[in-house]
Amino acid sequence: DFFLQKLQKIIEKYVPIKKTPDINKKSYTILSRNGKSILKKKQRLWKLYLRTKDITIYQEFRKVSNQLRLITRKSVKELEKNICQKAKTNSKSFWKYVNQNRKFRTVVPDLYNTAAKDKTNMTKSDTEKAEVLVKQYSSVFTNETDMIWDLPNNVNQNENIRIHFDSITIAKKLNDLSINKSPGPDGINSRILVELGDHIAPSLSIIYQKSFDTATVPSKWKEANITPIFKKGDKKDPENYRPVSLTSL
């Protein structure tokens, strides 16, 4: 927790935050400089027409609108082509674009509040939905008990096996991370880990070594953002949703 808190403070102090607009077919952020100038011209002509009601200005407005429509369609095709070409290496951008352009959004409807599946007793808020899903997932969760594994006869049980987590290997693994991965509950973006890999690797090696030697896992590693994914059957039945966990990187 101490390491995470220090890293988060460094991010808040030194990492700039940039809000990027959503890219979809209704957005003009995909236009080139020439396309944006035509868009401004269209807006000026429309305002001028509203003031003058001049038919020649309206005709010019329609001409510019058609020109802008062609440029927008071409820009969208180029954007989609670029996204498809990079889909294998950057699937996140592909699915983001697909989800933004879906006509229907997939949401979890009101769920049965009891195992009897009584339609008169349904959840009424997102909080109640979450509580019902947590109860369902907890009921099917397998609690692993401590057990001693039977080792083969050729293995010396008294032999001390030492596994060392060196900072060089950890730094290499951090540098190989994909910058397109989504952050987990700790909010640490993969780009941060890639850029600071060589600097934070020694600290991580100590944490990994301590965790392995003491057979304990830091509490933050046990946290996850869980998303319910519908399988099949009745969408109101919580049993028909499987949990997908997003853990910290």
mmCIF file of C-alpha atoms in Angstrom:
data_model
loop_
_atom_site.group_PDB
_atom_site.id
_atom_site.type_symbol
_atom_site.label_atom_id
_atom_site.label_comp_id
_atom_site.label_asym_id
_atom_site.label_seq_id
_atom_site.Cartn_x
_atom_site.Cartn_y
_atom_site.Cartn_z
ATOM 1 C CA ASP A 1 0.000 0.000 0.000
ATOM 2 C CA PHE A 2 2.883 2.374 0.766
ATOM 3 C CA PHE A 3 4.403 1.829 -2.682
ATOM 4 C CA LEU A 4 1.040 2.338 -4.391
ATOM 5 C CA GLN A 5 0.334 5.536 -2.450
ATOM 6 C CA LYS A 6 3.735 6.988 -3.371
ATOM 7 C CA LEU A 7 3.268 6.067 -7.030
ATOM 8 C CA GLN A 8 -0.205 7.625 -7.116
ATOM 9 C CA LYS A 9 1.134 10.858 -5.607
ATOM 10 C CA ILE A 10 3.857 10.999 -8.262
ATOM 11 C CA ILE A 11 1.260 10.462 -10.994
ATOM 12 C CA GLU A 12 -1.001 13.204 -9.606
ATOM 13 C CA LYS A 13 1.901 15.648 -9.410
ATOM 14 C CA TYR A 14 3.817 14.986 -12.627
ATOM 15 C CA VAL A 15 1.563 13.164 -15.123
ATOM 16 C CA PRO A 16 -0.661 15.535 -17.148
ATOM 17 C CA ILE A 17 -4.275 14.583 -17.752
ATOM 18 C CA LYS A 18 -5.728 15.094 -21.198
ATOM 19 C CA LYS A 19 -9.385 14.632 -22.030
ATOM 20 C CA THR A 20 -9.825 13.167 -25.492
ATOM 21 C CA PRO A 21 -13.171 13.528 -27.294
ATOM 22 C CA ASP A 22 -15.078 10.433 -28.302
ATOM 23 C CA ILE A 23 -14.577 9.552 -31.956
ATOM 24 C CA ASN A 24 -17.729 8.489 -33.738
ATOM 25 C CA LYS A 25 -19.558 9.152 -36.979
ATOM 26 C CA LYS A 26 -21.352 12.175 -35.554
ATOM 27 C CA SER A 27 -18.115 13.840 -34.484
ATOM 28 C CA TYR A 28 -16.057 16.170 -36.674
ATOM 29 C CA THR A 29 -12.817 15.530 -34.780
ATOM 30 C CA ILE A 30 -11.815 13.083 -37.542
ATOM 31 C CA LEU A 31 -11.807 15.864 -40.160
ATOM 32 C CA SER A 32 -8.621 17.238 -41.639
ATOM 33 C CA ARG A 33 -7.719 20.916 -41.445
ATOM 34 C CA ASN A 34 -9.380 21.488 -44.819
ATOM 35 C CA GLY A 35 -12.518 19.680 -43.659
ATOM 36 C CA LYS A 36 -12.735 21.775 -40.495
ATOM 37 C CA SER A 37 -12.432 24.992 -42.519
ATOM 38 C CA ILE A 38 -15.314 23.822 -44.734
ATOM 39 C CA LEU A 39 -17.337 23.051 -41.601
ATOM 40 C CA LYS A 40 -16.795 26.601 -40.322
ATOM 41 C CA LYS A 41 -17.777 27.978 -43.725
ATOM 42 C CA LYS A 42 -20.983 25.960 -43.622
ATOM 43 C CA GLN A 43 -21.824 27.310 -40.166
ATOM 44 C CA ARG A 44 -21.164 30.902 -41.262
ATOM 45 C CA LEU A 45 -23.373 30.514 -44.353
ATOM 46 C CA TRP A 46 -26.215 29.080 -42.284
ATOM 47 C CA LYS A 47 -26.104 31.990 -39.836
ATOM 48 C CA LEU A 48 -25.963 34.438 -42.733
ATOM 49 C CA TYR A 49 -28.963 32.791 -44.385
ATOM 50 C CA LEU A 50 -30.991 32.977 -41.171
ATOM 51 C CA ARG A 51 -30.386 36.720 -41.051
ATOM 52 C CA THR A 52 -30.928 37.538 -44.759
ATOM 53 C CA LYS A 53 -33.142 34.703 -46.072
ATOM 54 C CA ASP A 54 -31.260 35.090 -49.357
ATOM 55 C CA ILE A 55 -31.879 32.112 -51.645
ATOM 56 C CA THR A 56 -28.439 32.385 -53.255
ATOM 57 C CA ILE A 57 -26.800 32.091 -49.844
ATOM 58 C CA TYR A 58 -28.934 29.040 -49.092
ATOM 59 C CA GLN A 59 -27.865 27.439 -52.373
ATOM 60 C CA GLU A 60 -24.240 28.081 -51.480
ATOM 61 C CA PHE A 61 -24.923 26.598 -48.052
ATOM 62 C CA ARG A 62 -26.330 23.425 -49.620
ATOM 63 C CA LYS A 63 -23.328 23.175 -51.914
ATOM 64 C CA VAL A 64 -20.896 23.437 -49.011
ATOM 65 C CA SER A 65 -22.987 20.964 -46.961
ATOM 66 C CA ASN A 66 -22.769 18.354 -49.714
ATOM 67 C CA GLN A 67 -19.042 18.930 -50.009
ATOM 68 C CA LEU A 68 -18.637 18.496 -46.243
ATOM 69 C CA ARG A 69 -20.723 15.320 -46.306
ATOM 70 C CA LEU A 70 -18.427 13.739 -48.902
ATOM 71 C CA ILE A 71 -15.305 14.715 -46.941
ATOM 72 C CA THR A 72 -16.800 13.348 -43.700
ATOM 73 C CA ARG A 73 -17.685 10.006 -45.282
ATOM 74 C CA LYS A 74 -14.195 9.720 -46.727
ATOM 75 C CA SER A 75 -12.648 10.550 -43.349
ATOM 76 C CA VAL A 76 -14.833 7.934 -41.617
ATOM 77 C CA LYS A 77 -13.772 5.278 -44.145
ATOM 78 C CA GLU A 78 -10.112 6.120 -43.620
ATOM 79 C CA LEU A 79 -10.577 6.007 -39.837
ATOM 80 C CA GLU A 80 -12.330 2.626 -39.954
ATOM 81 C CA LYS A 81 -9.683 1.242 -42.313
ATOM 82 C CA ASN A 82 -6.936 2.391 -39.957
ATOM 83 C CA ILE A 83 -8.705 0.859 -36.922
ATOM 84 C CA CYS A 84 -9.188 -2.478 -38.727
ATOM 85 C CA GLN A 85 -5.540 -2.617 -39.787
ATOM 86 C CA LYS A 86 -4.435 -2.121 -36.176
ATOM 87 C CA ALA A 87 -7.104 -4.376 -34.650
ATOM 88 C CA LYS A 88 -4.684 -7.225 -33.957
ATOM 89 C CA THR A 89 -2.228 -5.020 -32.098
ATOM 90 C CA ASN A 90 -4.749 -2.586 -30.599
ATOM 91 C CA SER A 91 -8.041 -4.401 -30.097
ATOM 92 C CA LYS A 92 -9.083 -1.862 -27.451
ATOM 93 C CA SER A 93 -9.524 0.910 -30.049
ATOM 94 C CA PHE A 94 -11.454 -1.455 -32.299
ATOM 95 C CA TRP A 95 -14.004 -2.454 -29.667
ATOM 96 C CA LYS A 96 -14.251 1.107 -28.390
ATOM 97 C CA TYR A 97 -15.250 2.274 -31.859
ATOM 98 C CA VAL A 98 -17.694 -0.625 -32.283
ATOM 99 C CA ASN A 99 -19.381 0.044 -28.930
ATOM 100 C CA GLN A 100 -19.668 3.766 -29.654
ATOM 101 C CA ASN A 101 -21.536 3.069 -32.880
ATOM 102 C CA ARG A 102 -23.909 0.398 -31.597
ATOM 103 C CA LYS A 103 -27.555 1.353 -31.798
ATOM 104 C CA PHE A 104 -28.426 -0.556 -28.633
ATOM 105 C CA ARG A 105 -26.571 -0.471 -25.353
ATOM 106 C CA THR A 106 -26.273 -3.658 -23.331
ATOM 107 C CA VAL A 107 -27.321 -2.996 -19.749
ATOM 108 C CA VAL A 108 -28.264 -5.269 -16.889
ATOM 109 C CA PRO A 109 -32.057 -5.087 -16.445
ATOM 110 C CA ASP A 110 -33.913 -5.398 -13.150
ATOM 111 C CA LEU A 111 -33.093 -8.795 -11.634
ATOM 112 C CA TYR A 112 -35.019 -11.275 -9.534
ATOM 113 C CA ASN A 113 -34.429 -10.403 -5.890
ATOM 114 C CA THR A 114 -35.050 -13.931 -4.606
ATOM 115 C CA ALA A 115 -34.137 -17.457 -5.634
ATOM 116 C CA ALA A 116 -37.840 -18.137 -6.239
ATOM 117 C CA LYS A 117 -37.659 -15.765 -9.240
ATOM 118 C CA ASP A 118 -40.733 -13.868 -8.189
ATOM 119 C CA LYS A 119 -41.565 -11.181 -10.755
ATOM 120 C CA THR A 120 -43.210 -9.075 -8.055
ATOM 121 C CA ASN A 121 -39.918 -8.857 -6.151
ATOM 122 C CA MET A 122 -37.396 -7.239 -8.493
ATOM 123 C CA THR A 123 -34.394 -5.006 -7.947
ATOM 124 C CA LYS A 124 -35.125 -1.298 -8.215
ATOM 125 C CA SER A 125 -31.660 0.261 -8.368
ATOM 126 C CA ASP A 126 -28.128 -0.434 -9.577
ATOM 127 C CA THR A 127 -27.031 -0.953 -5.982
ATOM 128 C CA GLU A 128 -29.611 -3.704 -5.496
ATOM 129 C CA LYS A 129 -28.529 -5.311 -8.781
ATOM 130 C CA ALA A 130 -24.921 -5.344 -7.573
ATOM 131 C CA GLU A 131 -25.911 -6.881 -4.238
ATOM 132 C CA VAL A 132 -27.925 -9.628 -5.959
ATOM 133 C CA LEU A 133 -25.042 -10.433 -8.322
ATOM 134 C CA VAL A 134 -22.530 -10.477 -5.449
ATOM 135 C CA LYS A 135 -24.754 -12.907 -3.563
ATOM 136 C CA GLN A 136 -25.020 -15.113 -6.660
ATOM 137 C CA TYR A 137 -21.278 -15.136 -7.342
ATOM 138 C CA SER A 138 -20.496 -15.790 -3.672
ATOM 139 C CA SER A 139 -22.828 -18.794 -3.634
ATOM 140 C CA VAL A 140 -20.931 -20.510 -6.467
ATOM 141 C CA PHE A 141 -17.454 -19.431 -5.351
ATOM 142 C CA THR A 142 -15.112 -22.282 -4.478
ATOM 143 C CA ASN A 143 -13.206 -21.600 -1.284
ATOM 144 C CA GLU A 144 -9.893 -23.397 -1.620
ATOM 145 C CA THR A 145 -8.740 -25.028 1.603
ATOM 146 C CA ASP A 146 -5.118 -25.307 2.668
ATOM 147 C CA MET A 147 -3.726 -28.616 1.527
ATOM 148 C CA ILE A 148 -0.369 -30.348 1.387
ATOM 149 C CA TRP A 149 0.590 -31.628 -2.021
ATOM 150 C CA ASP A 150 2.053 -35.105 -2.355
ATOM 151 C CA LEU A 151 5.514 -34.635 -3.829
ATOM 152 C CA PRO A 152 7.140 -37.292 -6.039
ATOM 153 C CA ASN A 153 9.573 -39.662 -4.370
ATOM 154 C CA ASN A 154 12.516 -38.252 -6.306
ATOM 155 C CA VAL A 155 12.021 -34.790 -4.799
ATOM 156 C CA ASN A 156 13.812 -33.982 -1.579
ATOM 157 C CA GLN A 157 11.188 -32.294 0.601
ATOM 158 C CA ASN A 158 13.877 -30.881 2.864
ATOM 159 C CA GLU A 159 15.698 -29.173 0.036
ATOM 160 C CA ASN A 160 15.462 -25.387 0.187
ATOM 161 C CA ILE A 161 14.301 -23.987 -3.123
ATOM 162 C CA ARG A 162 15.146 -20.309 -3.526
ATOM 163 C CA ILE A 163 13.359 -18.294 -6.193
ATOM 164 C CA HIS A 164 14.787 -14.838 -6.738
ATOM 165 C CA PHE A 165 12.871 -11.931 -8.320
ATOM 166 C CA ASP A 166 15.565 -9.747 -9.861
ATOM 167 C CA SER A 167 14.862 -6.156 -10.881
ATOM 168 C CA ILE A 168 16.345 -6.573 -14.386
ATOM 169 C CA THR A 169 13.809 -9.246 -15.342
ATOM 170 C CA ILE A 170 10.954 -7.256 -13.794
ATOM 171 C CA ALA A 171 11.978 -4.103 -15.683
ATOM 172 C CA LYS A 172 12.027 -6.073 -18.937
ATOM 173 C CA LYS A 173 8.540 -7.445 -18.265
ATOM 174 C CA LEU A 174 7.262 -3.935 -17.504
ATOM 175 C CA ASN A 175 8.765 -2.552 -20.713
ATOM 176 C CA ASP A 176 7.021 -5.295 -22.687
ATOM 177 C CA LEU A 177 3.564 -4.339 -21.360
ATOM 178 C CA SER A 178 0.999 -3.130 -23.887
ATOM 179 C CA ILE A 179 0.169 0.546 -23.366
ATOM 180 C CA ASN A 180 -3.408 -0.187 -24.509
ATOM 181 C CA LYS A 181 -4.311 -2.247 -21.450
ATOM 182 C CA SER A 182 -7.013 -0.851 -19.178
ATOM 183 C CA PRO A 183 -6.055 0.052 -15.604
ATOM 184 C CA GLY A 184 -7.442 -2.029 -12.767
ATOM 185 C CA PRO A 185 -8.809 -0.990 -9.362
ATOM 186 C CA ASP A 186 -5.550 0.754 -8.450
ATOM 187 C CA GLY A 187 -5.985 3.148 -11.394
ATOM 188 C CA ILE A 188 -2.359 2.719 -12.561
ATOM 189 C CA ASN A 189 -2.202 2.948 -16.344
ATOM 190 C CA SER A 190 0.078 0.525 -18.183
ATOM 191 C CA ARG A 191 1.799 3.475 -19.879
ATOM 192 C CA ILE A 192 3.033 4.600 -16.448
ATOM 193 C CA LEU A 193 4.501 1.164 -15.733
ATOM 194 C CA VAL A 194 6.223 1.081 -19.123
ATOM 195 C CA GLU A 195 7.744 4.554 -18.776
ATOM 196 C CA LEU A 196 8.849 4.047 -15.148
ATOM 197 C CA GLY A 197 9.754 0.366 -15.477
ATOM 198 C CA ASP A 198 13.495 0.800 -14.840
ATOM 199 C CA HIS A 199 12.867 3.045 -11.814
ATOM 200 C CA ILE A 200 10.181 1.046 -9.995
ATOM 201 C CA ALA A 201 11.549 -2.426 -10.765
ATOM 202 C CA PRO A 202 13.831 -2.550 -7.653
ATOM 203 C CA SER A 203 10.899 -1.703 -5.368
ATOM 204 C CA LEU A 204 8.653 -4.252 -7.090
ATOM 205 C CA SER A 205 11.321 -6.938 -6.780
ATOM 206 C CA ILE A 206 11.319 -6.432 -2.996
ATOM 207 C CA ILE A 207 7.509 -6.646 -2.884
ATOM 208 C CA TYR A 208 7.418 -9.798 -5.042
ATOM 209 C CA GLN A 209 10.170 -11.467 -3.025
ATOM 210 C CA LYS A 210 8.488 -10.665 0.285
ATOM 211 C CA SER A 211 5.148 -11.905 -1.023
ATOM 212 C CA PHE A 212 6.670 -15.177 -2.205
ATOM 213 C CA ASP A 213 8.757 -15.813 0.891
ATOM 214 C CA THR A 214 5.885 -15.145 3.299
ATOM 215 C CA ALA A 215 3.206 -16.791 1.110
ATOM 216 C CA THR A 216 1.020 -13.705 1.386
ATOM 217 C CA VAL A 217 -0.536 -11.502 -1.261
ATOM 218 C CA PRO A 218 -0.955 -7.716 -0.897
ATOM 219 C CA SER A 219 -4.563 -6.728 -0.334
ATOM 220 C CA LYS A 220 -4.646 -4.568 -3.471
ATOM 221 C CA TRP A 221 -3.810 -7.608 -5.606
ATOM 222 C CA LYS A 222 -6.998 -9.279 -4.387
ATOM 223 C CA GLU A 223 -9.235 -6.441 -5.601
ATOM 224 C CA ALA A 224 -10.893 -6.491 -9.023
ATOM 225 C CA ASN A 225 -13.496 -4.653 -11.065
ATOM 226 C CA ILE A 226 -16.160 -7.235 -11.897
ATOM 227 C CA THR A 227 -18.400 -6.891 -14.941
ATOM 228 C CA PRO A 228 -21.434 -9.181 -15.361
ATOM 229 C CA ILE A 229 -21.609 -10.685 -18.854
ATOM 230 C CA PHE A 230 -24.922 -12.154 -20.013
ATOM 231 C CA LYS A 231 -24.712 -15.780 -21.178
ATOM 232 C CA LYS A 232 -28.154 -16.971 -22.294
ATOM 233 C CA GLY A 233 -31.688 -17.515 -21.031
ATOM 234 C CA ASP A 234 -33.716 -15.093 -18.933
ATOM 235 C CA LYS A 235 -31.943 -11.744 -18.602
ATOM 236 C CA LYS A 236 -33.693 -11.147 -15.288
ATOM 237 C CA ASP A 237 -32.094 -14.222 -13.722
ATOM 238 C CA PRO A 238 -28.779 -13.393 -11.982
ATOM 239 C CA GLU A 239 -27.637 -16.990 -12.557
ATOM 240 C CA ASN A 240 -27.381 -16.209 -16.277
ATOM 241 C CA TYR A 241 -24.546 -13.704 -15.801
ATOM 242 C CA ARG A 242 -20.928 -14.738 -15.556
ATOM 243 C CA PRO A 243 -18.406 -12.460 -13.827
ATOM 244 C CA VAL A 244 -15.400 -11.083 -15.714
ATOM 245 C CA SER A 245 -12.742 -9.655 -13.419
ATOM 246 C CA LEU A 246 -10.318 -6.851 -14.262
ATOM 247 C CA THR A 247 -7.448 -6.973 -11.806
ATOM 248 C CA SER A 248 -4.586 -4.535 -11.364
ATOM 249 C CA LEU A 249 -1.701 -4.762 -13.801
#
